[in-house]
Amino acid sequence: MGYTIIKHPLIDHKMTIIRKKETSSMEFRQIVNEIATLMGYEVTRDLETEDIEIETPIGKAIGKRISGKKIGIVPILRAGLGMVEGLLTIMPAARVGHIGMYRDPETLKPVTYYSKLPKDVASRQMIIVDPMLATGGSLIEAIDELKRNGAKNIKSINLLAAPEGLKAVQEAHPDVEIYIAALDEKLNEDKYIVPGLGDAGDRLFGTK
Ligand code: PRP
Ligand code: URA
């Protein structure tokens, strides 16, 4: 496993809009969801299907339906919430768990304050969502929490990643495939992604 940068003109265009500092929270929220939908299409490309016989108004046909693992979406609060609706648009039956976490402003380490996951995480394809993968601390901790609860199949969707964070997650959890829309240059001294898009949670929810 490793990481995949999902390249698509629509994603690149929309990423540029959310990076711009003048983009409003309203537009930012809408576009983060749109990017999540587009990325979700790629991330689910390997779902198993089976043939089923159906009847169209004209006659019999063989169709396909998803037959493998059911999906569980897990946003890391708060910013991950901004991607959930976009994914539910194409996977309306998915279960949604939540992991609450923030980066301590002093230590910059993740602090977990909430965890509520579907009971059957062990049999689901779990997809963690969070717009930002900076030091990787939050994602590593979220994957640890899913694994403690029995999850065996985990993917992550992040809009932006820093090289050092991506490396840290891959080293800690080599079995998890990470999907990103862009790989940025580096982290600054406050561990923000450069050039990044700023604080994703604040931009989504209009705080600060
Ligand atoms: C942001 C972001 C990630 C985390 C990434 O959350 O949404 O969860 O930082 O940083 P890391 O890779 O260095 O751990 P933040 O702490 O700003 O909380 P919020 O979502 O509540 O705003
Ligand atoms: N969290 C954010 O919201 N933005 C960053 O650049 C890093 C962490």
PDB file of C-alpha atoms and ligand atoms in Angstrom:
ATOM      1  CA  MET A   1       0.000   0.000   0.000  1.00  0.00           C
ATOM      2  CA  GLY A   2       1.032   3.590  -0.277  1.00  0.00           C
ATOM      3  CA  TYR A   3      -0.548   6.775  -1.436  1.00  0.00           C
ATOM      4  CA  THR A   4      -2.354   7.891  -4.562  1.00  0.00           C
ATOM      5  CA  ILE A   5      -2.649  11.441  -5.825  1.00  0.00           C
ATOM      6  CA  ILE A   6      -6.001  11.635  -7.578  1.00  0.00           C
ATOM      7  CA  LYS A   7      -5.411  13.803 -10.627  1.00  0.00           C
ATOM      8  CA  HIS A   8      -8.450  15.241 -12.362  1.00  0.00           C
ATOM      9  CA  PRO A   9      -9.020  18.669 -13.940  1.00  0.00           C
ATOM     10  CA  LEU A  10     -12.177  19.274 -11.877  1.00  0.00           C
ATOM     11  CA  ILE A  11     -10.365  18.426  -8.641  1.00  0.00           C
ATOM     12  CA  ASP A  12      -7.400  20.668  -9.528  1.00  0.00           C
ATOM     13  CA  HIS A  13      -9.758  23.536 -10.397  1.00  0.00           C
ATOM     14  CA  LYS A  14     -11.746  23.181  -7.186  1.00  0.00           C
ATOM     15  CA  MET A  15      -8.598  22.829  -5.049  1.00  0.00           C
ATOM     16  CA  THR A  16      -7.375  26.169  -6.390  1.00  0.00           C
ATOM     17  CA  ILE A  17     -10.625  27.832  -5.313  1.00  0.00           C
ATOM     18  CA  ILE A  18     -10.439  26.510  -1.746  1.00  0.00           C
ATOM     19  CA  ARG A  19      -6.775  27.485  -1.421  1.00  0.00           C
ATOM     20  CA  LYS A  20      -7.566  31.153  -2.223  1.00  0.00           C
ATOM     21  CA  LYS A  21      -7.735  33.210   0.949  1.00  0.00           C
ATOM     22  CA  GLU A  22     -10.690  35.269  -0.272  1.00  0.00           C
ATOM     23  CA  THR A  23     -12.979  32.223  -0.750  1.00  0.00           C
ATOM     24  CA  SER A  24     -15.946  32.490   1.643  1.00  0.00           C
ATOM     25  CA  SER A  25     -16.889  29.775   4.165  1.00  0.00           C
ATOM     26  CA  MET A  26     -20.073  29.135   2.197  1.00  0.00           C
ATOM     27  CA  GLU A  27     -18.175  28.440  -1.022  1.00  0.00           C
ATOM     28  CA  PHE A  28     -15.391  26.591   0.817  1.00  0.00           C
ATOM     29  CA  ARG A  29     -17.927  24.192   2.420  1.00  0.00           C
ATOM     30  CA  GLN A  30     -19.659  23.488  -0.848  1.00  0.00           C
ATOM     31  CA  ILE A  31     -16.457  22.848  -2.772  1.00  0.00           C
ATOM     32  CA  VAL A  32     -14.860  20.638  -0.101  1.00  0.00           C
ATOM     33  CA  ASN A  33     -17.930  18.409  -0.398  1.00  0.00           C
ATOM     34  CA  GLU A  34     -17.710  18.416  -4.198  1.00  0.00           C
ATOM     35  CA  ILE A  35     -14.044  17.377  -4.074  1.00  0.00           C
ATOM     36  CA  ALA A  36     -14.929  14.629  -1.580  1.00  0.00           C
ATOM     37  CA  THR A  37     -17.533  13.290  -4.024  1.00  0.00           C
ATOM     38  CA  LEU A  38     -15.035  13.263  -6.883  1.00  0.00           C
ATOM     39  CA  MET A  39     -12.367  11.562  -4.768  1.00  0.00           C
ATOM     40  CA  GLY A  40     -14.895   9.068  -3.417  1.00  0.00           C
ATOM     41  CA  TYR A  41     -15.545   7.899  -6.976  1.00  0.00           C
ATOM     42  CA  GLU A  42     -11.872   6.902  -7.349  1.00  0.00           C
ATOM     43  CA  VAL A  43     -11.470   5.499  -3.849  1.00  0.00           C
ATOM     44  CA  THR A  44     -14.351   3.066  -4.381  1.00  0.00           C
ATOM     45  CA  ARG A  45     -13.108   1.880  -7.771  1.00  0.00           C
ATOM     46  CA  ASP A  46     -12.107  -1.527  -6.342  1.00  0.00           C
ATOM     47  CA  LEU A  47     -15.450  -2.359  -4.670  1.00  0.00           C
ATOM     48  CA  GLU A  48     -16.581  -5.878  -5.510  1.00  0.00           C
ATOM     49  CA  THR A  49     -19.710  -6.418  -7.588  1.00  0.00           C
ATOM     50  CA  GLU A  50     -21.844  -9.415  -8.503  1.00  0.00           C
ATOM     51  CA  ASP A  51     -24.161 -10.079 -11.414  1.00  0.00           C
ATOM     52  CA  ILE A  52     -27.913 -10.048 -10.826  1.00  0.00           C
ATOM     53  CA  GLU A  53     -30.761 -10.767 -13.163  1.00  0.00           C
ATOM     54  CA  ILE A  54     -33.256  -7.933 -13.502  1.00  0.00           C
ATOM     55  CA  GLU A  55     -36.161  -7.078 -15.780  1.00  0.00           C
ATOM     56  CA  THR A  56     -36.224  -3.842 -17.692  1.00  0.00           C
ATOM     57  CA  PRO A  57     -39.557  -2.696 -19.206  1.00  0.00           C
ATOM     58  CA  ILE A  58     -38.407  -4.475 -22.383  1.00  0.00           C
ATOM     59  CA  GLY A  59     -36.911  -7.731 -21.151  1.00  0.00           C
ATOM     60  CA  LYS A  60     -34.425  -9.577 -18.962  1.00  0.00           C
ATOM     61  CA  ALA A  61     -30.957  -8.169 -18.377  1.00  0.00           C
ATOM     62  CA  ILE A  62     -27.936  -8.922 -16.249  1.00  0.00           C
ATOM     63  CA  GLY A  63     -27.028  -6.012 -14.015  1.00  0.00           C
ATOM     64  CA  LYS A  64     -24.379  -5.526 -11.347  1.00  0.00           C
ATOM     65  CA  ARG A  65     -24.662  -4.700  -7.683  1.00  0.00           C
ATOM     66  CA  ILE A  66     -22.113  -3.988  -4.980  1.00  0.00           C
ATOM     67  CA  SER A  67     -21.539  -7.277  -3.203  1.00  0.00           C
ATOM     68  CA  GLY A  68     -18.452  -6.954  -1.045  1.00  0.00           C
ATOM     69  CA  LYS A  69     -17.752  -5.111   2.156  1.00  0.00           C
ATOM     70  CA  LYS A  70     -20.119  -2.414   3.331  1.00  0.00           C
ATOM     71  CA  ILE A  71     -18.670   1.042   3.793  1.00  0.00           C
ATOM     72  CA  GLY A  72     -18.006   3.015   6.959  1.00  0.00           C
ATOM     73  CA  ILE A  73     -17.061   6.679   6.710  1.00  0.00           C
ATOM     74  CA  VAL A  74     -15.193   8.214   9.649  1.00  0.00           C
ATOM     75  CA  PRO A  75     -14.650  11.975   9.694  1.00  0.00           C
ATOM     76  CA  ILE A  76     -12.024  13.311  12.085  1.00  0.00           C
ATOM     77  CA  LEU A  77     -13.833  16.177  13.826  1.00  0.00           C
ATOM     78  CA  ARG A  78     -14.144  18.875  13.110  1.00  0.00           C
ATOM     79  CA  ALA A  79     -12.807  19.501   9.633  1.00  0.00           C
ATOM     80  CA  GLY A  80     -13.549  15.966   8.393  1.00  0.00           C
ATOM     81  CA  LEU A  81     -17.255  16.727   8.764  1.00  0.00           C
ATOM     82  CA  GLY A  82     -16.928  18.951   5.717  1.00  0.00           C
ATOM     83  CA  MET A  83     -16.395  15.895   3.502  1.00  0.00           C
ATOM     84  CA  VAL A  84     -19.149  13.586   4.770  1.00  0.00           C
ATOM     85  CA  GLU A  85     -22.121  14.875   2.769  1.00  0.00           C
ATOM     86  CA  GLY A  86     -20.076  14.736  -0.422  1.00  0.00           C
ATOM     87  CA  LEU A  87     -19.343  11.055   0.138  1.00  0.00           C
ATOM     88  CA  LEU A  88     -22.877  10.181   1.238  1.00  0.00           C
ATOM     89  CA  THR A  89     -24.094  11.616  -2.078  1.00  0.00           C
ATOM     90  CA  ILE A  90     -22.606   8.571  -3.819  1.00  0.00           C
ATOM     91  CA  MET A  91     -22.722   6.097  -0.888  1.00  0.00           C
ATOM     92  CA  PRO A  92     -26.022   6.917   0.824  1.00  0.00           C
ATOM     93  CA  ALA A  93     -26.160   3.658   2.798  1.00  0.00           C
ATOM     94  CA  ALA A  94     -22.717   4.042   4.388  1.00  0.00           C
ATOM     95  CA  ARG A  95     -22.502   4.108   8.190  1.00  0.00           C
ATOM     96  CA  VAL A  96     -20.813   7.166   9.655  1.00  0.00           C
ATOM     97  CA  GLY A  97     -18.576   6.961  12.734  1.00  0.00           C
ATOM     98  CA  HIS A  98     -16.947   9.984  14.352  1.00  0.00           C
ATOM     99  CA  ILE A  99     -13.571  10.531  15.956  1.00  0.00           C
ATOM    100  CA  GLY A 100     -13.156  13.850  17.769  1.00  0.00           C
ATOM    101  CA  MET A 101      -9.620  15.135  17.864  1.00  0.00           C
ATOM    102  CA  TYR A 102      -7.776  18.434  17.930  1.00  0.00           C
ATOM    103  CA  ARG A 103      -4.143  19.388  17.772  1.00  0.00           C
ATOM    104  CA  ASP A 104      -2.968  20.777  21.088  1.00  0.00           C
ATOM    105  CA  PRO A 105      -1.700  24.274  20.197  1.00  0.00           C
ATOM    106  CA  GLU A 106       1.335  23.866  22.525  1.00  0.00           C
ATOM    107  CA  THR A 107       2.498  20.323  21.783  1.00  0.00           C
ATOM    108  CA  LEU A 108       0.880  20.122  18.303  1.00  0.00           C
ATOM    109  CA  LYS A 109       0.018  16.516  19.201  1.00  0.00           C
ATOM    110  CA  PRO A 110      -3.517  15.174  18.627  1.00  0.00           C
ATOM    111  CA  VAL A 111      -5.867  14.988  21.613  1.00  0.00           C
ATOM    112  CA  THR A 112      -8.810  12.567  21.237  1.00  0.00           C
ATOM    113  CA  TYR A 113     -12.008  13.727  22.948  1.00  0.00           C
ATOM    114  CA  TYR A 114     -14.662  11.539  21.267  1.00  0.00           C
ATOM    115  CA  SER A 115     -15.026   8.222  19.463  1.00  0.00           C
ATOM    116  CA  LYS A 116     -18.206   6.575  18.250  1.00  0.00           C
ATOM    117  CA  LEU A 117     -17.856   3.905  15.573  1.00  0.00           C
ATOM    118  CA  PRO A 118     -20.206   1.397  13.929  1.00  0.00           C
ATOM    119  CA  LYS A 119     -20.230  -1.944  15.806  1.00  0.00           C
ATOM    120  CA  ASP A 120     -19.198  -3.984  12.777  1.00  0.00           C
ATOM    121  CA  VAL A 121     -16.067  -2.033  11.777  1.00  0.00           C
ATOM    122  CA  ALA A 122     -14.200  -5.342  11.416  1.00  0.00           C
ATOM    123  CA  SER A 123     -16.236  -6.358   8.367  1.00  0.00           C
ATOM    124  CA  ARG A 124     -16.497  -2.934   6.713  1.00  0.00           C
ATOM    125  CA  GLN A 125     -14.291  -1.005   4.342  1.00  0.00           C
ATOM    126  CA  MET A 126     -13.567   1.958   6.583  1.00  0.00           C
ATOM    127  CA  ILE A 127     -12.745   5.329   5.019  1.00  0.00           C
ATOM    128  CA  ILE A 128     -11.275   8.024   7.265  1.00  0.00           C
ATOM    129  CA  VAL A 129     -11.820  11.567   5.998  1.00  0.00           C
ATOM    130  CA  ASP A 130     -10.006  14.757   6.976  1.00  0.00           C
ATOM    131  CA  PRO A 131      -9.076  17.601   4.606  1.00  0.00           C
ATOM    132  CA  MET A 132      -5.590  18.040   6.115  1.00  0.00           C
ATOM    133  CA  LEU A 133      -2.723  15.589   6.657  1.00  0.00           C
ATOM    134  CA  ALA A 134      -0.026  17.805   8.194  1.00  0.00           C
ATOM    135  CA  THR A 135       2.318  16.076  10.710  1.00  0.00           C
ATOM    136  CA  GLY A 136       0.199  12.943  10.319  1.00  0.00           C
ATOM    137  CA  GLY A 137      -0.331  12.706  14.084  1.00  0.00           C
ATOM    138  CA  SER A 138      -4.133  12.950  13.861  1.00  0.00           C
ATOM    139  CA  LEU A 139      -4.444  10.360  11.110  1.00  0.00           C
ATOM    140  CA  ILE A 140      -2.062   7.919  12.840  1.00  0.00           C
ATOM    141  CA  GLU A 141      -4.099   8.220  16.037  1.00  0.00           C
ATOM    142  CA  ALA A 142      -7.422   7.814  14.164  1.00  0.00           C
ATOM    143  CA  ILE A 143      -6.145   4.652  12.438  1.00  0.00           C
ATOM    144  CA  ASP A 144      -4.939   3.330  15.828  1.00  0.00           C
ATOM    145  CA  GLU A 145      -8.430   3.909  17.215  1.00  0.00           C
ATOM    146  CA  LEU A 146     -10.098   2.104  14.286  1.00  0.00           C
ATOM    147  CA  LYS A 147      -7.695  -0.833  14.617  1.00  0.00           C
ATOM    148  CA  ARG A 148      -8.285  -1.018  18.405  1.00  0.00           C
ATOM    149  CA  ASN A 149     -11.955  -1.470  17.477  1.00  0.00           C
ATOM    150  CA  GLY A 150     -11.180  -4.290  15.054  1.00  0.00           C
ATOM    151  CA  ALA A 151     -11.004  -2.520  11.674  1.00  0.00           C
ATOM    152  CA  LYS A 152      -8.988  -4.445   9.099  1.00  0.00           C
ATOM    153  CA  ASN A 153      -9.636  -2.556   5.882  1.00  0.00           C
ATOM    154  CA  ILE A 154      -8.872   1.134   6.154  1.00  0.00           C
ATOM    155  CA  LYS A 155      -8.409   3.873   3.559  1.00  0.00           C
ATOM    156  CA  SER A 156      -7.962   7.578   4.110  1.00  0.00           C
ATOM    157  CA  ILE A 157      -9.071  10.518   1.994  1.00  0.00           C
ATOM    158  CA  ASN A 158      -7.246  13.801   2.587  1.00  0.00           C
ATOM    159  CA  LEU A 159      -7.391  16.813   0.318  1.00  0.00           C
ATOM    160  CA  LEU A 160      -3.901  18.094   1.115  1.00  0.00           C
ATOM    161  CA  ALA A 161      -0.822  16.416   2.570  1.00  0.00           C
ATOM    162  CA  ALA A 162       2.666  17.470   3.604  1.00  0.00           C
ATOM    163  CA  PRO A 163       5.492  15.076   2.635  1.00  0.00           C
ATOM    164  CA  GLU A 164       6.655  14.560   6.240  1.00  0.00           C
ATOM    165  CA  GLY A 165       3.136  13.687   7.449  1.00  0.00           C
ATOM    166  CA  LEU A 166       2.495  11.328   4.581  1.00  0.00           C
ATOM    167  CA  LYS A 167       5.762   9.515   5.335  1.00  0.00           C
ATOM    168  CA  ALA A 168       4.947   9.263   9.046  1.00  0.00           C
ATOM    169  CA  VAL A 169       1.520   7.703   8.372  1.00  0.00           C
ATOM    170  CA  GLN A 170       2.929   5.262   5.834  1.00  0.00           C
ATOM    171  CA  GLU A 171       5.606   4.161   8.316  1.00  0.00           C
ATOM    172  CA  ALA A 172       3.137   3.749  11.174  1.00  0.00           C
ATOM    173  CA  HIS A 173       0.413   2.071   9.089  1.00  0.00           C
ATOM    174  CA  PRO A 174       1.805   0.599   5.851  1.00  0.00           C
ATOM    175  CA  ASP A 175      -1.447  -1.334   5.269  1.00  0.00           C
ATOM    176  CA  VAL A 176      -3.550   1.840   4.850  1.00  0.00           C
ATOM    177  CA  GLU A 177      -3.912   3.386   1.391  1.00  0.00           C
ATOM    178  CA  ILE A 178      -3.982   7.179   1.488  1.00  0.00           C
ATOM    179  CA  TYR A 179      -5.731   9.149  -1.266  1.00  0.00           C
ATOM    180  CA  ILE A 180      -4.890  12.823  -1.634  1.00  0.00           C
ATOM    181  CA  ALA A 181      -5.750  15.562  -4.112  1.00  0.00           C
ATOM    182  CA  ALA A 182      -2.404  17.356  -3.774  1.00  0.00           C
ATOM    183  CA  LEU A 183       0.987  16.909  -2.120  1.00  0.00           C
ATOM    184  CA  ASP A 184       2.311  20.259  -0.918  1.00  0.00           C
ATOM    185  CA  GLU A 185       5.864  21.441  -0.221  1.00  0.00           C
ATOM    186  CA  LYS A 186       6.367  21.286   3.534  1.00  0.00           C
ATOM    187  CA  LEU A 187       5.165  22.288   6.996  1.00  0.00           C
ATOM    188  CA  ASN A 188       5.928  25.693   8.504  1.00  0.00           C
ATOM    189  CA  GLU A 189       7.173  26.224  12.080  1.00  0.00           C
ATOM    190  CA  ASP A 190       3.567  26.073  13.366  1.00  0.00           C
ATOM    191  CA  LYS A 191       3.083  22.765  11.503  1.00  0.00           C
ATOM    192  CA  TYR A 192       0.720  24.275   8.944  1.00  0.00           C
ATOM    193  CA  ILE A 193       0.896  22.982   5.392  1.00  0.00           C
ATOM    194  CA  VAL A 194       2.736  25.323   2.961  1.00  0.00           C
ATOM    195  CA  PRO A 195       1.243  26.690   0.746  1.00  0.00           C
ATOM    196  CA  GLY A 196      -1.828  24.765   1.984  1.00  0.00           C
ATOM    197  CA  LEU A 197      -5.133  26.486   2.539  1.00  0.00           C
ATOM    198  CA  GLY A 198      -4.890  27.659   6.161  1.00  0.00           C
ATOM    199  CA  ASP A 199      -6.944  26.192   8.982  1.00  0.00           C
ATOM    200  CA  ALA A 200      -9.481  23.906   7.335  1.00  0.00           C
ATOM    201  CA  GLY A 201     -11.844  23.743  10.339  1.00  0.00           C
ATOM    202  CA  ASP A 202     -11.942  27.524  10.734  1.00  0.00           C
ATOM    203  CA  ARG A 203     -12.455  28.063   7.015  1.00  0.00           C
ATOM    204  CA  LEU A 204     -15.272  25.495   6.849  1.00  0.00           C
ATOM    205  CA  PHE A 205     -17.159  26.770   9.850  1.00  0.00           C
ATOM    206  CA  GLY A 206     -16.287  30.474   9.790  1.00  0.00           C
ATOM    207  CA  THR A 207     -14.609  30.492  13.201  1.00  0.00           C
ATOM    208  CA  LYS A 208     -11.604  32.579  14.361  1.00  0.00           C
TER     209      LYS A 208
HETATM  210  C1  PRP B   1      -6.610  19.802  11.678  1.00  0.00           C
HETATM  211  C2  PRP B   1      -6.990  18.872  10.543  1.00  0.00           C
HETATM  212  C3  PRP B   1      -6.449  17.558  11.009  1.00  0.00           C
HETATM  213  C4  PRP B   1      -5.212  17.953  11.738  1.00  0.00           C
HETATM  214  C5  PRP B   1      -4.023  17.659  10.871  1.00  0.00           C
HETATM  215  O1  PRP B   1      -7.475  19.725  12.732  1.00  0.00           O
HETATM  216  O2  PRP B   1      -8.346  18.873  10.281  1.00  0.00           O
HETATM  217  O3  PRP B   1      -7.334  16.831  11.841  1.00  0.00           O
HETATM  218  O4  PRP B   1      -5.298  19.348  12.006  1.00  0.00           O
HETATM  219  O5  PRP B   1      -2.843  17.905  11.550  1.00  0.00           O
HETATM  220  P1  PRP B   1      -1.783  16.762  11.874  1.00  0.00           P
HETATM  221  O6  PRP B   1      -1.614  15.959  10.640  1.00  0.00           O
HETATM  222  O7  PRP B   1      -0.569  17.547  12.241  1.00  0.00           O
HETATM  223  O8  PRP B   1      -2.294  15.967  13.026  1.00  0.00           O
HETATM  224  P2  PRP B   1      -7.458  20.781  13.945  1.00  0.00           P
HETATM  225  O9  PRP B   1      -6.567  20.359  15.048  1.00  0.00           O
HETATM  226  O10 PRP B   1      -7.163  22.143  13.380  1.00  0.00           O
HETATM  227  O11 PRP B   1      -8.915  20.663  14.542  1.00  0.00           O
HETATM  228  P3  PRP B   1     -10.327  21.098  13.917  1.00  0.00           P
HETATM  229  O12 PRP B   1     -10.618  20.143  12.789  1.00  0.00           O
HETATM  230  O13 PRP B   1     -11.234  20.896  15.064  1.00  0.00           O
HETATM  231  O14 PRP B   1     -10.244  22.508  13.455  1.00  0.00           O
HETATM  232  N1  URA B   2      -4.562  21.748  10.134  1.00  0.00           N
HETATM  233  C1  URA B   2      -5.077  22.633   9.267  1.00  0.00           C
HETATM  234  O1  URA B   2      -6.281  22.941   9.321  1.00  0.00           O
HETATM  235  N2  URA B   2      -4.264  23.201   8.358  1.00  0.00           N
HETATM  236  C2  URA B   2      -2.958  22.884   8.276  1.00  0.00           C
HETATM  237  O2  URA B   2      -2.262  23.425   7.399  1.00  0.00           O
HETATM  238  C3  URA B   2      -2.435  21.962   9.191  1.00  0.00           C
HETATM  239  C4  URA B   2      -3.256  21.397  10.097  1.00  0.00           C
END
